[in-house]
Short mmCIF file of C-alpha atoms in Angstrom, two decimals:
data_model
loop_
_atom_site.label_atom_id
_atom_site.label_comp_id
_atom_site.label_asym_id
_atom_site.label_seq_id
_atom_site.Cartn_x
_atom_site.Cartn_y
_atom_site.Cartn_z
CA UNK A 1 -13.10 12.92 -3.85
CA UNK A 2 -12.07 16.20 -3.91
CA UNK A 3 -9.06 17.86 -2.68
CA UNK A 4 -11.36 19.80 -0.35
CA UNK A 5 -13.18 17.29 0.70
CA UNK A 6 -10.68 14.83 1.49
CA UNK A 7 -9.67 17.98 3.68
CA UNK A 8 -12.21 18.35 5.32
CA UNK A 9 -12.69 14.37 6.28
CA UNK A 10 -8.86 14.19 7.54
CA UNK A 11 -9.06 17.64 9.84
CA UNK A 12 -11.84 15.60 11.42
CA UNK A 13 -9.78 12.45 11.50
CA UNK A 14 -7.25 14.56 13.44
CA UNK A 15 -9.69 16.22 15.69
CA UNK A 16 -10.64 12.34 17.21
CA UNK A 17 -6.59 11.92 17.29
CA UNK A 18 -6.70 15.28 19.67
CA UNK A 19 -9.18 14.10 21.88
CA UNK A 20 -7.50 10.87 22.26
CA UNK A 21 -4.00 12.98 22.71
CA UNK A 22 -6.48 14.41 25.81
CA UNK A 23 -6.59 11.33 27.47
CA UNK A 24 -3.33 10.57 27.29
CA UNK A 25 -2.10 13.73 28.39
CA UNK A 26 -4.50 13.63 31.52
CA UNK A 27 -2.23 10.42 32.75
CA UNK A 28 0.92 11.70 31.94
CA UNK A 29 0.73 14.93 33.61
CA UNK A 30 -0.45 13.00 37.08
CA UNK A 31 2.89 11.19 36.68
CA UNK A 32 5.34 14.02 35.67
CA UNK A 33 5.29 17.96 34.91
CA UNK A 34 3.62 19.53 32.59
CA UNK A 35 6.53 20.98 30.79
CA UNK A 36 8.55 18.22 31.02
CA UNK A 37 6.19 15.94 29.64
CA UNK A 38 5.35 18.35 26.66
CA UNK A 39 9.18 17.95 25.84
CA UNK A 40 9.32 14.62 26.04
CA UNK A 41 6.23 14.40 23.87
CA UNK A 42 7.34 16.97 21.03
CA UNK A 43 11.26 15.25 20.85
CA UNK A 44 10.02 11.63 20.81
CA UNK A 45 6.84 12.95 17.82
CA UNK A 46 9.71 15.11 16.02
CA UNK A 47 12.65 12.50 16.00
CA UNK A 48 10.05 10.44 14.80
CA UNK A 49 8.82 12.21 12.07
CA UNK A 50 12.36 13.49 11.29
CA UNK A 51 13.69 10.06 10.95
CA UNK A 52 10.50 9.10 8.31
CA UNK A 53 11.60 12.30 6.58
CA UNK A 54 15.07 12.38 6.16
CA UNK A 55 15.45 12.36 3.16
CA UNK A 56 12.98 15.48 2.43
CA UNK A 57 14.87 17.35 4.88
CA UNK A 58 18.34 17.04 2.88
CA UNK A 59 16.60 18.41 -0.20
CA UNK A 60 14.96 21.26 1.48
CA UNK A 61 15.81 24.92 1.27
CA UNK A 62 17.34 27.47 3.46
CA UNK A 63 13.94 29.26 3.09
CA UNK A 64 11.94 26.51 3.82
CA UNK A 65 13.70 25.26 7.19
CA UNK A 66 12.90 28.80 8.51
CA UNK A 67 9.79 29.03 7.61
CA UNK A 68 8.98 25.95 9.01
CA UNK A 69 11.00 26.66 12.18
CA UNK A 70 9.28 29.64 12.09
CA UNK A 71 5.78 27.66 12.43
CA UNK A 72 7.32 25.67 15.31
CA UNK A 73 8.41 28.46 17.23
CA UNK A 74 4.71 30.24 17.15
CA UNK A 75 3.34 26.84 18.16
CA UNK A 76 5.93 26.20 21.03
CA UNK A 77 4.98 29.43 22.46
CA UNK A 78 1.32 28.80 22.58
CA UNK A 79 1.91 25.69 23.85
CA UNK A 80 3.68 27.33 26.80
CA UNK A 81 1.14 29.81 27.22
CA UNK A 82 -1.60 27.07 27.44
CA UNK A 83 0.50 25.43 30.10
CA UNK A 84 0.78 28.18 32.23
CA UNK A 85 -2.55 28.96 32.04
CA UNK A 86 -3.30 25.42 33.37
CA UNK A 87 -0.79 25.41 35.94
CA UNK A 88 -2.39 29.18 37.60
CA UNK A 89 -6.27 28.60 36.42
CA UNK A 90 -8.42 26.60 38.79
CA UNK A 91 -11.64 26.35 36.58
CA UNK A 92 -10.44 24.30 33.73
CA UNK A 93 -14.13 24.62 32.00
CA UNK A 94 -13.33 28.49 31.13
CA UNK A 95 -10.16 27.38 30.10
CA UNK A 96 -10.50 24.65 27.36
CA UNK A 97 -13.43 27.77 26.04
CA UNK A 98 -10.69 30.23 25.86
CA UNK A 99 -8.43 27.61 24.39
CA UNK A 100 -10.77 26.88 21.69
CA UNK A 101 -11.72 30.51 20.57
CA UNK A 102 -8.60 29.73 18.47
CA UNK A 103 -9.78 28.00 16.03
CA UNK A 104 -13.10 30.46 15.44
CA UNK A 105 -10.30 33.24 15.39
CA UNK A 106 -8.49 31.54 12.43
CA UNK A 107 -10.36 33.71 9.73
CA UNK A 108 -10.21 36.33 11.26
CA UNK A 109 -6.23 36.15 11.73
CA UNK A 110 -6.12 35.18 8.03
CA UNK A 111 -8.60 38.11 7.38
CA UNK A 112 -6.39 41.34 9.15
CA UNK A 113 -3.15 39.66 8.91
CA UNK A 114 -2.95 38.10 5.59
CA UNK A 115 -6.13 39.64 3.61
CA UNK A 116 -7.56 36.28 2.72
CA UNK A 117 -10.88 36.43 1.61
CA UNK A 118 -12.98 34.01 3.79
CA UNK A 119 -16.63 33.30 2.74
CA UNK A 120 -20.00 34.66 4.64
CA UNK A 121 -20.60 30.72 5.53
CA UNK A 122 -17.66 31.08 7.79
CA UNK A 123 -18.75 34.77 9.36
CA UNK A 124 -22.49 33.20 10.27
CA UNK A 125 -20.50 29.82 11.82
CA UNK A 126 -18.59 31.84 14.13
CA UNK A 127 -20.38 33.03 17.13
CA UNK A 128 -22.90 29.79 16.68
CA UNK A 129 -19.31 27.86 17.18
CA UNK A 130 -18.65 30.65 20.10
CA UNK A 131 -22.04 29.96 21.58
CA UNK A 132 -21.59 26.07 21.33
CA UNK A 133 -18.28 26.30 23.12
CA UNK A 134 -19.70 28.23 26.15
CA UNK A 135 -22.70 25.69 26.78
CA UNK A 136 -20.13 22.48 26.51
CA UNK A 137 -17.75 24.50 28.58
CA UNK A 138 -19.06 26.94 31.27
CA UNK A 139 -21.84 24.92 33.16
CA UNK A 140 -20.57 27.22 36.10
CA UNK A 141 -20.39 30.53 34.20
CA UNK A 142 -17.94 32.37 33.61
CA UNK A 143 -15.30 33.73 36.60
CA UNK A 144 -12.09 35.27 35.38
CA UNK A 145 -8.38 34.73 37.29
CA UNK A 146 -5.31 35.31 36.10
CA UNK A 147 -4.36 32.02 34.48
CA UNK A 148 -7.51 32.72 31.93
CA UNK A 149 -4.88 35.67 30.32
CA UNK A 150 -2.45 33.30 29.11
CA UNK A 151 -5.37 30.87 27.88
CA UNK A 152 -6.40 34.09 25.99
CA UNK A 153 -2.87 34.29 24.95
CA UNK A 154 -3.03 31.19 23.77
CA UNK A 155 -5.95 31.16 21.65
CA UNK A 156 -4.78 33.97 19.68
CA UNK A 157 -1.23 32.24 18.86
CA UNK A 158 -2.63 28.77 17.95
CA UNK A 159 -4.95 30.94 15.51
CA UNK A 160 -1.57 32.24 13.95
CA UNK A 161 0.16 28.93 13.83
CA UNK A 162 -3.02 27.42 11.90
CA UNK A 163 -2.53 30.20 9.96
CA UNK A 164 1.15 30.00 9.04
CA UNK A 165 1.15 25.86 8.85
CA UNK A 166 -1.60 26.34 5.82
CA UNK A 167 0.67 28.67 4.04
CA UNK A 168 3.65 26.89 4.61
CA UNK A 169 2.03 23.65 3.26
CA UNK A 170 0.68 25.17 -0.01
CA UNK A 171 2.04 26.88 -2.80
CA UNK A 172 1.40 30.79 -2.86
CA UNK A 173 2.59 33.57 -4.73
CA UNK A 174 4.09 36.33 -2.94
CA UNK A 175 5.02 40.10 -3.71
CA UNK A 176 8.02 41.58 -1.98
CA UNK A 177 8.65 45.81 -1.59
CA UNK A 178 9.75 46.42 -5.43
CA UNK A 179 6.25 44.83 -6.49
CA UNK A 180 7.86 41.81 -8.19
CA UNK A 181 5.90 38.65 -7.59
CA UNK A 182 7.07 35.24 -7.61
CA UNK A 183 5.81 31.42 -6.07
CA UNK A 184 6.64 30.56 -3.09
CA UNK A 185 7.23 26.77 -3.03
CA UNK A 186 5.77 24.72 -0.30
CA UNK A 187 7.01 22.62 2.60
CA UNK A 188 5.59 18.68 2.41
CA UNK A 189 3.59 18.00 5.19
CA UNK A 190 5.73 15.23 6.24
CA UNK A 191 9.44 17.34 7.12
CA UNK A 192 7.23 20.47 7.85
CA UNK A 193 5.44 18.57 10.84
CA UNK A 194 8.70 17.31 12.15
CA UNK A 195 10.44 20.53 12.47
CA UNK A 196 7.88 22.27 13.94
CA UNK A 197 7.65 19.59 16.67
CA UNK A 198 11.43 19.48 17.39
CA UNK A 199 11.16 23.11 17.63
CA UNK A 200 8.50 23.07 19.90
CA UNK A 201 10.57 20.23 21.87
CA UNK A 202 13.53 23.05 21.82
CA UNK A 203 11.55 25.45 23.49
CA UNK A 204 9.29 23.45 26.04
CA UNK A 205 12.50 22.01 26.67
CA UNK A 206 14.14 25.26 27.79
CA UNK A 207 11.21 26.30 30.07
CA UNK A 208 11.04 22.64 31.33
CA UNK A 209 14.94 23.03 32.53
CA UNK A 210 14.45 26.95 33.99
CA UNK A 211 10.80 26.21 36.06
CA UNK A 212 10.95 22.50 36.64
CA UNK A 213 13.28 19.89 38.59
CA UNK A 214 13.71 16.79 36.82
CA UNK A 215 15.08 14.58 39.23
CA UNK A 216 12.63 13.29 41.02
CA UNK A 217 10.66 12.39 37.44
CA UNK A 218 13.57 10.27 36.89
CA UNK A 219 13.89 8.97 39.86
CA UNK A 220 10.22 7.67 39.87
CA UNK A 221 10.32 6.53 36.43
CA UNK A 222 7.72 3.55 35.27
CA UNK A 223 6.35 1.82 32.99
CA UNK A 224 2.69 3.81 33.15
CA UNK A 225 4.70 6.77 32.62
CA UNK A 226 6.86 5.41 29.57
CA UNK A 227 3.27 3.94 27.78
CA UNK A 228 1.01 7.22 28.23
CA UNK A 229 3.99 9.41 27.09
CA UNK A 230 4.45 7.04 24.51
CA UNK A 231 0.86 7.16 23.06
CA UNK A 232 0.66 10.74 23.80
CA UNK A 233 4.02 11.54 21.37
CA UNK A 234 2.78 8.74 18.36
CA UNK A 235 -0.66 8.87 18.29
CA UNK A 236 -1.66 12.10 19.82
CA UNK A 237 1.52 14.41 18.63
CA UNK A 238 3.15 12.65 15.78
CA UNK A 239 -0.22 11.21 13.87
CA UNK A 240 -2.34 13.97 15.03
CA UNK A 241 -0.35 16.79 13.89
CA UNK A 242 0.69 15.26 10.48
CA UNK A 243 -3.11 14.29 9.04
CA UNK A 244 -3.46 18.08 10.49
CA UNK A 245 -1.08 19.56 8.46
CA UNK A 246 -1.56 17.21 5.30
CA UNK A 247 -5.21 18.33 5.64
CA UNK A 248 -3.95 21.53 5.43
CA UNK A 249 -1.71 21.20 2.40
CA UNK A 250 -4.82 20.04 0.41
CA UNK A 251 -6.38 23.82 0.88
CA UNK A 252 -4.44 26.82 0.41
CA UNK A 253 -8.03 28.58 2.28
CA UNK A 254 -7.41 28.61 6.17
CA UNK A 255 -11.25 29.10 7.14
CA UNK A 256 -10.99 25.17 6.67
CA UNK A 257 -9.76 24.44 9.82
CA UNK A 258 -12.63 25.70 11.67
CA UNK A 259 -13.70 22.01 11.44
CA UNK A 260 -11.47 21.57 14.40
CA UNK A 261 -13.89 22.94 16.36
CA UNK A 262 -15.32 19.90 17.21
CA UNK A 263 -12.57 18.53 19.08
CA UNK A 264 -14.11 19.63 22.36
CA UNK A 265 -16.86 17.80 21.61
CA UNK A 266 -14.79 14.50 21.03
CA UNK A 267 -12.59 15.46 24.54
CA UNK A 268 -16.35 15.43 26.49
CA UNK A 269 -17.66 12.11 25.22
CA UNK A 270 -13.92 10.15 25.60
CA UNK A 271 -13.87 11.81 29.19
CA UNK A 272 -17.67 10.80 29.56
CA UNK A 273 -16.47 6.66 28.72
CA UNK A 274 -12.75 6.83 29.60
CA UNK A 275 -13.07 8.99 33.37
CA UNK A 276 -17.03 8.20 34.34
CA UNK A 277 -17.08 11.72 33.41
CA UNK A 278 -21.19 12.73 32.82
CA UNK A 279 -22.44 15.42 30.44
CA UNK A 280 -25.81 17.64 31.35
CA UNK A 281 -27.76 18.60 29.47
CA UNK A 282 -26.69 21.83 28.94
CA UNK A 283 -23.47 20.10 27.60
CA UNK A 284 -25.27 17.95 25.08
CA UNK A 285 -26.77 20.91 23.79
CA UNK A 286 -23.67 22.88 23.08
CA UNK A 287 -21.99 19.60 21.58
CA UNK A 288 -25.59 19.69 19.26
CA UNK A 289 -24.96 23.52 18.58
CA UNK A 290 -21.41 22.92 17.79
CA UNK A 291 -22.40 20.46 15.35
CA UNK A 292 -24.57 23.13 13.72
CA UNK A 293 -21.74 26.07 13.33
CA UNK A 294 -20.06 22.81 11.37
CA UNK A 295 -22.74 22.57 8.89
CA UNK A 296 -23.54 25.83 8.69
CA UNK A 297 -19.57 26.93 7.92
CA UNK A 298 -19.89 23.52 5.39
CA UNK A 299 -23.18 24.77 3.68
CA UNK A 300 -22.31 24.51 0.39
CA UNK A 301 -20.49 20.92 0.56
CA UNK A 302 -23.11 19.73 2.58
CA UNK A 303 -26.36 20.78 0.47
CA UNK A 304 -24.25 19.68 -2.67
CA UNK A 305 -23.92 16.10 -1.21
CA UNK A 306 -27.83 15.95 -0.19
CA UNK A 307 -28.81 16.71 -3.60
CA UNK A 308 -26.38 14.01 -5.29
CA UNK A 309 -27.79 11.93 -2.95
CA UNK A 310 -31.59 12.67 -3.25
CA UNK A 311 -30.82 12.39 -7.09
CA UNK A 312 -29.49 8.94 -7.19
CA UNK A 313 -32.70 7.76 -4.95
CA UNK A 314 -35.07 9.50 -7.03
#
């Protein structure tokens, strides 16, 4: 299996872990303030990965440490915007739609800010993906409100995070102002993820300490709270982002993360089973359109695999 195909498969796995995390997170935030939940969640996840990566961390250069922290800072700001939108917003479907746009904005950010060439298939897939997200999330139409501004900001910052994460996880050539080129060494996936998650923990802990009361939550600590936070931290954060970062390290192209567009599909399917929510025909159609966008984005790989399978059958 090629690295590119392995990257696609692992990104798909990360969307399943992310969808599971939505279920854990929804249970957890019903028991504690959202920023406090994210602070504990990312602190636990980052600490676990830091323990596993302690040898790598000691060998990292100052440049690699700064680069990893920068990825985490951008990610932390995006998460803070997202949770603020969640707090202010009343129409979660529209919020989910706007946040999911971060994935389809990645090729645009990579092209505009970093001059990365994008395949034609990606540009063709983007409007199809947006249409699918709209069908899945905007069943009741679009109703503008203040919280949606934070969701929009989160989408753009998430797109920047995805792009910076891909660049940090891969070797690349950089040119300074004097026109001299040199190779910038990649940051291994494990320490990169650990530092990024711990940086998010610093950002969200600071905001939570300023904006949320901690004493009531600590006084009402329960095994259910510990269970949901732990599941979210270990499976939905440490596991999910390590898999995602490793997948991004297998390909220097940022457009690969468009595969993450299937995350809201899994979330909708899991929610239907977990919370007994129902899906309308329109939402099912949205799922189908999103998978169509995925096929368009990966048409070259899909057609190659199909031809190989038909050749073997013949």
